[in-house]
Amino acid sequence: MSMDEECSPTERQARQLYKLCDPENRGFLTREDLARLCEVLPFTEEQLDAVFTSLDQDGDEHLTYEEFLDGLGKLYWFFIDKQCPYLGSKPLTLDSGEEEPSRADSRDESEWEDSFKQSFQQLGESGLVNDIESIREVWKKLRNESPALLGEFEKLLTSLAKELTHSKTEYEGLEAALKKRINEHEEEVRHLYEEMETQIKQERERLLLQEKQKEREIRDSLEGRIKEKDKLLNEILRQQEEVGEHFDLLSTICTK
């Protein structure tokens, strides 16, 4: 009996999906490998990256088949069976061999719809999941065909929502911190610019005051020199006048 024959239908489908991500049969998946699922699942690369982080419990950036299977759970393969064109369309069966009921219970459609909205509607409203209708269809199919896996599905989406919410909160926190830093930088630049303007103004006023002081000193010096020259000129004129008077006196005496 082959390994695939020994596995349950769920595990066989899980193995098929794992092979899609690991075509080289390396025995482990990287983030880039898991991102290939965005081609067959209604998730973005960022959302699959968050799933990888959640499953990579040991933080070695590798997912073994066991980590892949144990982390995602059986329900996820049913979801993939719904969305992935590479997997079989045969509905999953329970590993215990119990017959699956055709409906989860006797609640009517409106009650189930209310239950879905209470559980998952916030995923679409918050923008964490773009294709909420695909999740709704998978949820309805599980409700009708595999109710025992419904709880697993809800746990999976809840875990995914927490991871995405955490990533979104972290991104918003970083964005807010960056915006704050930019504002602080702009404020610092504005303050430095104002300080530079103040220094330039002060330096201009200082130089102007220096020039005025220098002009005043030059003017005072010139005025002092002019006063000295005026004083010297007056002294010369006085002496000249005395000499003239003395000359006139001598001329008078000589004439007599």
Short mmCIF file of C-alpha atoms in Angstrom, two decimals, residues 24 47 51 54 81 88 110 122 126 130 174 176 189 199 223 237 250-251:
data_model
loop_
_atom_site.label_atom_id
_atom_site.label_comp_id
_atom_site.label_asym_id
_atom_site.label_seq_id
_atom_site.Cartn_x
_atom_site.Cartn_y
_atom_site.Cartn_z
CA GLU A 24 11.54 20.48 -6.09
CA GLN A 47 -1.85 37.64 4.16
CA VAL A 51 0.08 32.81 7.86
CA SER A 54 1.98 32.09 12.48
CA ASP A 81 -10.65 22.00 -2.31
CA GLY A 88 -9.92 17.05 -6.56
CA SER A 110 -31.26 33.35 8.89
CA GLN A 122 -15.66 42.14 10.81
CA SER A 126 -12.00 45.88 8.59
CA ASN A 130 -10.93 41.15 0.48
CA LEU A 174 5.17 52.53 12.31
CA ALA A 176 2.31 57.10 12.93
CA VAL A 189 14.30 72.52 10.51
CA GLN A 199 21.62 85.20 13.97
CA GLU A 223 36.94 117.20 13.82
CA LEU A 237 47.55 134.98 12.67
CA LEU A 250 59.83 150.36 14.61
CA SER A 251 58.96 152.19 11.39
#
